[in-house]
Amino acid sequence: MHDTTAQIEKRVERFVRERLAPAAERRHRALDVTAWEVPDEPVPFAEAVRQEFTPVAPGTPWSRPWGTTWFRVTGEIPEGWGGPEVALELVVDLGFSARQPGFQAEGLVYRPDGTVVKGVEPLNAAVPVGPGPVDLYVEAAANPDVGGHHFYLPTPLGDKRTAGTEPIYALRRADLVERDLTVDALLRDCWTLTGLLGELERSLPRRAEVLRALERMCDAVDPDRVAGTAAAGRAALADVLSSPACPSAHRVVAVGHAHIDSAWLWPTRETIRKCARTFSNVLALMDEYPDFVFACSSAQQYAWVKEHYPELFERIRQRVAEGRFVPAGGMWVESDTNLPGGEALVRQFVHGKGFFLREFGFEPDEVWLPDSFGYTAALPQIARAAGANSFLTQKISWNDTNRMPHHTFWWEGIDGTRIFTHFPPADTYNSDLSGADLARAQRQYAEKGLSNVSLLPFGFGDGGGGPTREMMEAAARTRSLEGSPAVEVGTPRHFFDLAKASHPAPGTWSGEMYLELHRGTYTSQARTKQGNRRGEHLLREAELWQATAAWRGLGRYPYEELDAAWRTVLLQQFHDILPGSSIAWVYQDAERNYAAVAAALEPLIEGAQRALAGAGETPVVFNAAPVAAVGVPALGAAPGAVPAATAAVADGSGWVLDNGVVRASFDAAGLLVSFVERDFGRDLVAGGEAAALLQVCRDLPNQWDAWDVDAHYRRHITELREADAVAAGDDGLVVRRSFGQSAFTQRFRLAAGARELDIETRVDWREREKLLKLAFPLAVHADRAASEIQFGHVQRPTHTNTSWDAARFETSAHRWVHVGEPDFGAAVANDSTYGHDITRCWAADGSVFTLVRQSLLRAPRFPDPHADQGEHVLRTALRAAPTLLEALDTGYRLNLPVRAVTGGGPVAPLVAVSSPAVVVEAVKLAEDRSGDLVVRLYEARGGRARTRIEVSEPFARAWTTDLLERDPAEVGNTAVRSASWAAGEPVEITFRPFEIVTLRVRRAD
């Protein structure tokens, strides 16, 4: 038999494209359109409809980039239109491009009474109408396609002030359409089968069977009478569509989803409208498909809809009660997990789950983070302690070097806690349920032979939009289809129940899940990262001192003010805000928001401290750190003064800072060439090297500018060894340097009695596509380095023995890193820097040393062409540290500097612990407004530690809780310890390595 496969495929493709697709619209008629352009920022419906609308015609340009135009669409339904075989719809084309949906113009359709109908999107532009006249409003958003075709070219579109004023869209149509349901169903049949055809082996009989059926369809449908013969075309395909999936077919649980970035290539104000458009689309689809369910994370997005679209929110509430609109994940936003502090990650769940429980009486069972840029090894314990039992992500499939060996597995955190974890093997969270996506899931699933079920999130995402009727039709046709995985639409919990039952003994991945990509997100947009770090610590201080004052009867605890500040900080930890990968507009908002957080919290801190210090004129120094500082106990206050700095002294070849504890020597160019703590008598700086050395590196990522630092930067480094000026003074040594258009001022300060050298780096940064590093070549032979993460630390190799080691060339750390030998080591701490690289190096004489470098600043051109430009002040501390606890001590004190107020005397800590390995991370009052004290503690060294926890005020009862401050026994959470103590009993706990304990204390009457 002659092989005519290629000819048939071409015939089918053209027949579907040129004959079937146009026939889906039986007839259409233009409707009357009037418009009003909003002068500036978006306005509510009630304000818009009061304006004067003027007539517009198809082809009329509308609005400017980031502008809004309201269209009113009116008209009569002609007599004879409609019927059982057609659907009447309004089809709106705002000037959509062929680019990806969710990244361009969008609209939201309202009825005249102000209720929302659904969104209008590039691939979801139809709105049901009838019976009666058409009268609808469309709020059209002229969102520019910031990414364009290249996704790395600088663009002014990310800033409203520079985006231009000329219209970028033109209205193409606003038509009443009769959609032929039979032709549309035939198109869905063809789409599913041609997608399957593209994935089947060419030699399979099933492929030939499907191809011949499609050929018969082309014969059965009269191209001149498509509507009248479409049923015959469907009949020609019926047999191949009804052939069931084989028993061993991979099973896919398809979860309706719309990954809406809370900000990215649009500001948060536009995300609010994206949520309304997407959620209304979803609700409309639920009306049409009774088996459709939709999972949506991010309590913040629900909260926005509740505030701005209350009628829409009530419809969501009804669908949540039915189990069809499913709150997922339990976090306030889909946050980054590398950069937020430990307490901030806890509060993501406290605020997220708290919202879902209050509003819906629903608690998600899983963590849902499909797109965050790597996952901290602290997360399994945090998630389980917050009541989650499963975890989902997809982003690790983006690794540039190594492929994760599992799709369904246990993930073990630093403390040994495990959480059941799944990566969708289709490698997407925006599936359209195509044959390609389904086949990829089956082909790539790593646990074949052990389990045979995977999850596939479907729906247009990133910019929102969500699932469409075409996707639901695809799901129906692939429920059981020979040659395809079997598709079932379900919820995340349904999938995880199936996965756990089918794979009772999965493998284990231990430690962090490092994303081998997007390493620049530890550094980009330094001001936002500094605002986050500062905001987290201000919140710690405000809660600590306000709780202490409230428990001593000295004031009202400011629940609402603290909650508002937390919600702002949590929002900005979203995985495209804090990592630095958003447009300029987002960072203008972020800087204003962090300033507002500081303005709200500083008076709370000072007011509580003054109340605690009492009347008097004595300087009282408050220490919010969980370690002693300048003679003040942890979490307490004492009379005293902040130690003065040591004067810099010339020594003939340079300068010296010497406080009797530490001697730091500088050469004539102001380079730190020696650092000796007298207790050790050993130089911390590698021989012949200079520490605190500024390095400017070429930074040209292959594609993702703000996201990536690529390894080739290391081959293009300029060291700033020459000084423009060196000045010694009573407060230390000041060194000025320059490079290109940028200026650098380093101030070295050694306080009296201090063991660390404080380094302030002030930069006027004017470079483009450069990376600024601060290098510390340390005379330490370390085969691994410890980096602080949430509630502990991770150890990473300094060598590159394996491809996994080599790919981890840029890493994140919180307040400190530590490298050490058995009896000696070094700590490098920071006040707002997250990016680091720590490597093994060799001197000219062959001796080994460890190079620790902080990544201070970058200068990417996309998506914000002015990222990191301007003035920055960053602080670093260097000290000899034989153990990790010295590093922890320095990191906390650098980030929580003491504060002084005038008062009457000392303030005893409200909470104290007896073990130096146990750290008090948070002191606050309970979320339920009961007045109970809540204390969060963790073991920091990575070993077992027994400690007594002292509360200075009498208490009636103390007990451990989960992170949501609930009794573990009452909620069935076996991942956290359950213990209680009566009044008068000593509160003593033996902590497991890195264990987090939340203690709740009820005040005695």
PDB file of N, CA and C in Angstrom, residues 254-260 278-279 282 286 292-298 301-302 323-329 334 356 362 366 368 429 455 457-458 466-467 489-493:
ATOM      1  N   ALA A 254      -6.133  16.405  36.414  1.00  0.00           N
ATOM      2  CA  ALA A 254      -6.041  17.760  35.876  1.00  0.00           C
ATOM      3  C   ALA A 254      -6.725  18.717  36.846  1.00  0.00           C
ATOM      4  N   VAL A 255      -5.962  19.675  37.339  1.00  0.00           N
ATOM      5  CA  VAL A 255      -6.466  20.630  38.323  1.00  0.00           C
ATOM      6  C   VAL A 255      -6.608  21.988  37.652  1.00  0.00           C
ATOM      7  N   GLY A 256      -7.819  22.485  37.576  1.00  0.00           N
ATOM      8  CA  GLY A 256      -8.033  23.824  37.036  1.00  0.00           C
ATOM      9  C   GLY A 256      -7.241  24.847  37.837  1.00  0.00           C
ATOM     10  N   HIS A 257      -6.574  25.738  37.140  1.00  0.00           N
ATOM     11  CA  HIS A 257      -5.586  26.586  37.809  1.00  0.00           C
ATOM     12  C   HIS A 257      -5.364  27.837  36.964  1.00  0.00           C
ATOM     13  N   ALA A 258      -4.972  28.913  37.601  1.00  0.00           N
ATOM     14  CA  ALA A 258      -4.552  30.119  36.888  1.00  0.00           C
ATOM     15  C   ALA A 258      -3.470  30.766  37.723  1.00  0.00           C
ATOM     16  N   HIS A 259      -2.249  30.506  37.413  1.00  0.00           N
ATOM     17  CA  HIS A 259      -1.146  31.076  38.183  1.00  0.00           C
ATOM     18  C   HIS A 259      -1.121  32.578  37.908  1.00  0.00           C
ATOM     19  N   ILE A 260      -1.633  33.356  38.843  1.00  0.00           N
ATOM     20  CA  ILE A 260      -1.657  34.816  38.681  1.00  0.00           C
ATOM     21  C   ILE A 260      -0.514  35.389  39.512  1.00  0.00           C
ATOM     22  N   THR A 278     -10.078  36.734  35.964  1.00  0.00           N
ATOM     23  CA  THR A 278      -9.875  35.287  35.987  1.00  0.00           C
ATOM     24  C   THR A 278     -10.945  34.588  36.815  1.00  0.00           C
ATOM     25  N   PHE A 279     -11.210  35.097  38.006  1.00  0.00           N
ATOM     26  CA  PHE A 279     -12.172  34.426  38.879  1.00  0.00           C
ATOM     27  C   PHE A 279     -13.573  34.445  38.267  1.00  0.00           C
ATOM     28  N   VAL A 282     -13.736  31.779  35.691  1.00  0.00           N
ATOM     29  CA  VAL A 282     -13.848  30.468  36.325  1.00  0.00           C
ATOM     30  C   VAL A 282     -15.288  30.209  36.778  1.00  0.00           C
ATOM     31  N   MET A 286     -17.868  27.251  35.586  1.00  0.00           N
ATOM     32  CA  MET A 286     -18.538  26.322  36.499  1.00  0.00           C
ATOM     33  C   MET A 286     -20.021  26.216  36.180  1.00  0.00           C
ATOM     34  N   PHE A 292     -16.361  20.774  36.674  1.00  0.00           N
ATOM     35  CA  PHE A 292     -15.167  21.621  36.705  1.00  0.00           C
ATOM     36  C   PHE A 292     -14.874  22.076  38.126  1.00  0.00           C
ATOM     37  N   VAL A 293     -13.615  21.894  38.562  1.00  0.00           N
ATOM     38  CA  VAL A 293     -13.144  22.431  39.831  1.00  0.00           C
ATOM     39  C   VAL A 293     -11.899  23.266  39.568  1.00  0.00           C
ATOM     40  N   PHE A 294     -11.670  24.234  40.435  1.00  0.00           N
ATOM     41  CA  PHE A 294     -10.599  25.205  40.229  1.00  0.00           C
ATOM     42  C   PHE A 294      -9.873  25.407  41.541  1.00  0.00           C
ATOM     43  N   ALA A 295      -8.554  25.324  41.507  1.00  0.00           N
ATOM     44  CA  ALA A 295      -7.722  25.546  42.691  1.00  0.00           C
ATOM     45  C   ALA A 295      -6.993  26.866  42.552  1.00  0.00           C
ATOM     46  N   CYS A 296      -7.048  27.662  43.600  1.00  0.00           N
ATOM     47  CA  CYS A 296      -6.390  28.968  43.573  1.00  0.00           C
ATOM     48  C   CYS A 296      -5.723  29.223  44.909  1.00  0.00           C
ATOM     49  N   SER A 297      -4.468  29.576  44.867  1.00  0.00           N
ATOM     50  CA  SER A 297      -3.709  29.862  46.076  1.00  0.00           C
ATOM     51  C   SER A 297      -3.784  31.357  46.400  1.00  0.00           C
ATOM     52  N   SER A 298      -2.961  31.804  47.327  1.00  0.00           N
ATOM     53  CA  SER A 298      -2.754  33.223  47.636  1.00  0.00           C
ATOM     54  C   SER A 298      -3.973  33.879  48.268  1.00  0.00           C
ATOM     55  N   GLN A 301      -4.968  37.380  47.171  1.00  0.00           N
ATOM     56  CA  GLN A 301      -5.793  37.625  45.996  1.00  0.00           C
ATOM     57  C   GLN A 301      -7.279  37.524  46.326  1.00  0.00           C
ATOM     58  N   TYR A 302      -7.644  36.582  47.171  1.00  0.00           N
ATOM     59  CA  TYR A 302      -9.026  36.522  47.638  1.00  0.00           C
ATOM     60  C   TYR A 302      -9.379  37.796  48.414  1.00  0.00           C
ATOM     61  N   GLY A 323     -17.154  22.919  47.211  1.00  0.00           N
ATOM     62  CA  GLY A 323     -15.949  22.150  46.944  1.00  0.00           C
ATOM     63  C   GLY A 323     -15.434  22.288  45.529  1.00  0.00           C
ATOM     64  N   ARG A 324     -15.889  23.300  44.797  1.00  0.00           N
ATOM     65  CA  ARG A 324     -15.493  23.450  43.391  1.00  0.00           C
ATOM     66  C   ARG A 324     -14.496  24.585  43.182  1.00  0.00           C
ATOM     67  N   PHE A 325     -14.512  25.597  44.018  1.00  0.00           N
ATOM     68  CA  PHE A 325     -13.499  26.665  43.996  1.00  0.00           C
ATOM     69  C   PHE A 325     -12.644  26.410  45.232  1.00  0.00           C
ATOM     70  N   VAL A 326     -11.416  25.920  45.028  1.00  0.00           N
ATOM     71  CA  VAL A 326     -10.650  25.333  46.122  1.00  0.00           C
ATOM     72  C   VAL A 326      -9.494  26.241  46.522  1.00  0.00           C
ATOM     73  N   PRO A 327      -9.522  26.837  47.714  1.00  0.00           N
ATOM     74  CA  PRO A 327      -8.335  27.554  48.205  1.00  0.00           C
ATOM     75  C   PRO A 327      -7.176  26.562  48.360  1.00  0.00           C
ATOM     76  N   ALA A 328      -6.039  26.911  47.813  1.00  0.00           N
ATOM     77  CA  ALA A 328      -4.892  25.992  47.811  1.00  0.00           C
ATOM     78  C   ALA A 328      -3.695  26.650  48.487  1.00  0.00           C
ATOM     79  N   GLY A 329      -2.820  25.831  49.000  1.00  0.00           N
ATOM     80  CA  GLY A 329      -1.516  26.297  49.444  1.00  0.00           C
ATOM     81  C   GLY A 329      -1.450  26.840  50.847  1.00  0.00           C
ATOM     82  N   GLU A 334       2.127  33.318  46.970  1.00  0.00           N
ATOM     83  CA  GLU A 334       3.110  32.302  46.572  1.00  0.00           C
ATOM     84  C   GLU A 334       4.487  32.955  46.672  1.00  0.00           C
ATOM     85  N   PHE A 356      -8.344  31.846  55.071  1.00  0.00           N
ATOM     86  CA  PHE A 356      -9.191  30.792  54.512  1.00  0.00           C
ATOM     87  C   PHE A 356     -10.117  30.195  55.575  1.00  0.00           C
ATOM     88  N   PHE A 362     -12.297  26.652  55.649  1.00  0.00           N
ATOM     89  CA  PHE A 362     -11.556  25.654  54.860  1.00  0.00           C
ATOM     90  C   PHE A 362     -10.073  25.794  55.142  1.00  0.00           C
ATOM     91  N   GLU A 366      -2.203  21.243  51.486  1.00  0.00           N
ATOM     92  CA  GLU A 366      -0.951  21.215  50.742  1.00  0.00           C
ATOM     93  C   GLU A 366      -0.302  22.592  50.701  1.00  0.00           C
ATOM     94  N   TRP A 368       1.405  25.020  47.905  1.00  0.00           N
ATOM     95  CA  TRP A 368       1.251  25.128  46.444  1.00  0.00           C
ATOM     96  C   TRP A 368       2.162  26.250  45.961  1.00  0.00           C
ATOM     97  N   TYR A 429       2.828  24.581  34.563  1.00  0.00           N
ATOM     98  CA  TYR A 429       1.667  24.841  35.405  1.00  0.00           C
ATOM     99  C   TYR A 429       0.625  25.635  34.632  1.00  0.00           C
ATOM    100  N   LEU A 455      -0.089  14.985  38.623  1.00  0.00           N
ATOM    101  CA  LEU A 455      -0.981  16.144  38.626  1.00  0.00           C
ATOM    102  C   LEU A 455      -0.597  17.068  37.479  1.00  0.00           C
ATOM    103  N   PRO A 457      -1.643  20.987  36.389  1.00  0.00           N
ATOM    104  CA  PRO A 457      -2.429  22.218  36.474  1.00  0.00           C
ATOM    105  C   PRO A 457      -2.736  22.734  35.068  1.00  0.00           C
ATOM    106  N   PHE A 458      -4.003  23.032  34.789  1.00  0.00           N
ATOM    107  CA  PHE A 458      -4.343  23.521  33.454  1.00  0.00           C
ATOM    108  C   PHE A 458      -5.068  24.852  33.546  1.00  0.00           C
ATOM    109  N   GLY A 466      -6.966  31.691  33.263  1.00  0.00           N
ATOM    110  CA  GLY A 466      -7.518  30.454  33.788  1.00  0.00           C
ATOM    111  C   GLY A 466      -7.970  29.485  32.716  1.00  0.00           C
ATOM    112  N   PRO A 467      -8.662  28.425  33.131  1.00  0.00           N
ATOM    113  CA  PRO A 467      -9.148  27.412  32.185  1.00  0.00           C
ATOM    114  C   PRO A 467     -10.215  27.985  31.250  1.00  0.00           C
ATOM    115  N   VAL A 489     -10.530  15.384  35.957  1.00  0.00           N
ATOM    116  CA  VAL A 489     -10.509  16.707  36.569  1.00  0.00           C
ATOM    117  C   VAL A 489     -10.766  16.540  38.063  1.00  0.00           C
ATOM    118  N   GLY A 490      -9.858  17.086  38.888  1.00  0.00           N
ATOM    119  CA  GLY A 490      -9.990  16.896  40.329  1.00  0.00           C
ATOM    120  C   GLY A 490      -9.309  17.990  41.116  1.00  0.00           C
ATOM    121  N   THR A 491      -9.284  17.820  42.412  1.00  0.00           N
ATOM    122  CA  THR A 491      -8.704  18.800  43.328  1.00  0.00           C
ATOM    123  C   THR A 491      -7.289  18.377  43.714  1.00  0.00           C
ATOM    124  N   PRO A 492      -6.494  19.290  44.256  1.00  0.00           N
ATOM    125  CA  PRO A 492      -5.168  18.895  44.741  1.00  0.00           C
ATOM    126  C   PRO A 492      -5.240  17.791  45.794  1.00  0.00           C
ATOM    127  N   ARG A 493      -6.178  17.895  46.708  1.00  0.00           N
ATOM    128  CA  ARG A 493      -6.250  16.883  47.773  1.00  0.00           C
ATOM    129  C   ARG A 493      -6.599  15.521  47.191  1.00  0.00           C
TER     130      ARG A 493
END
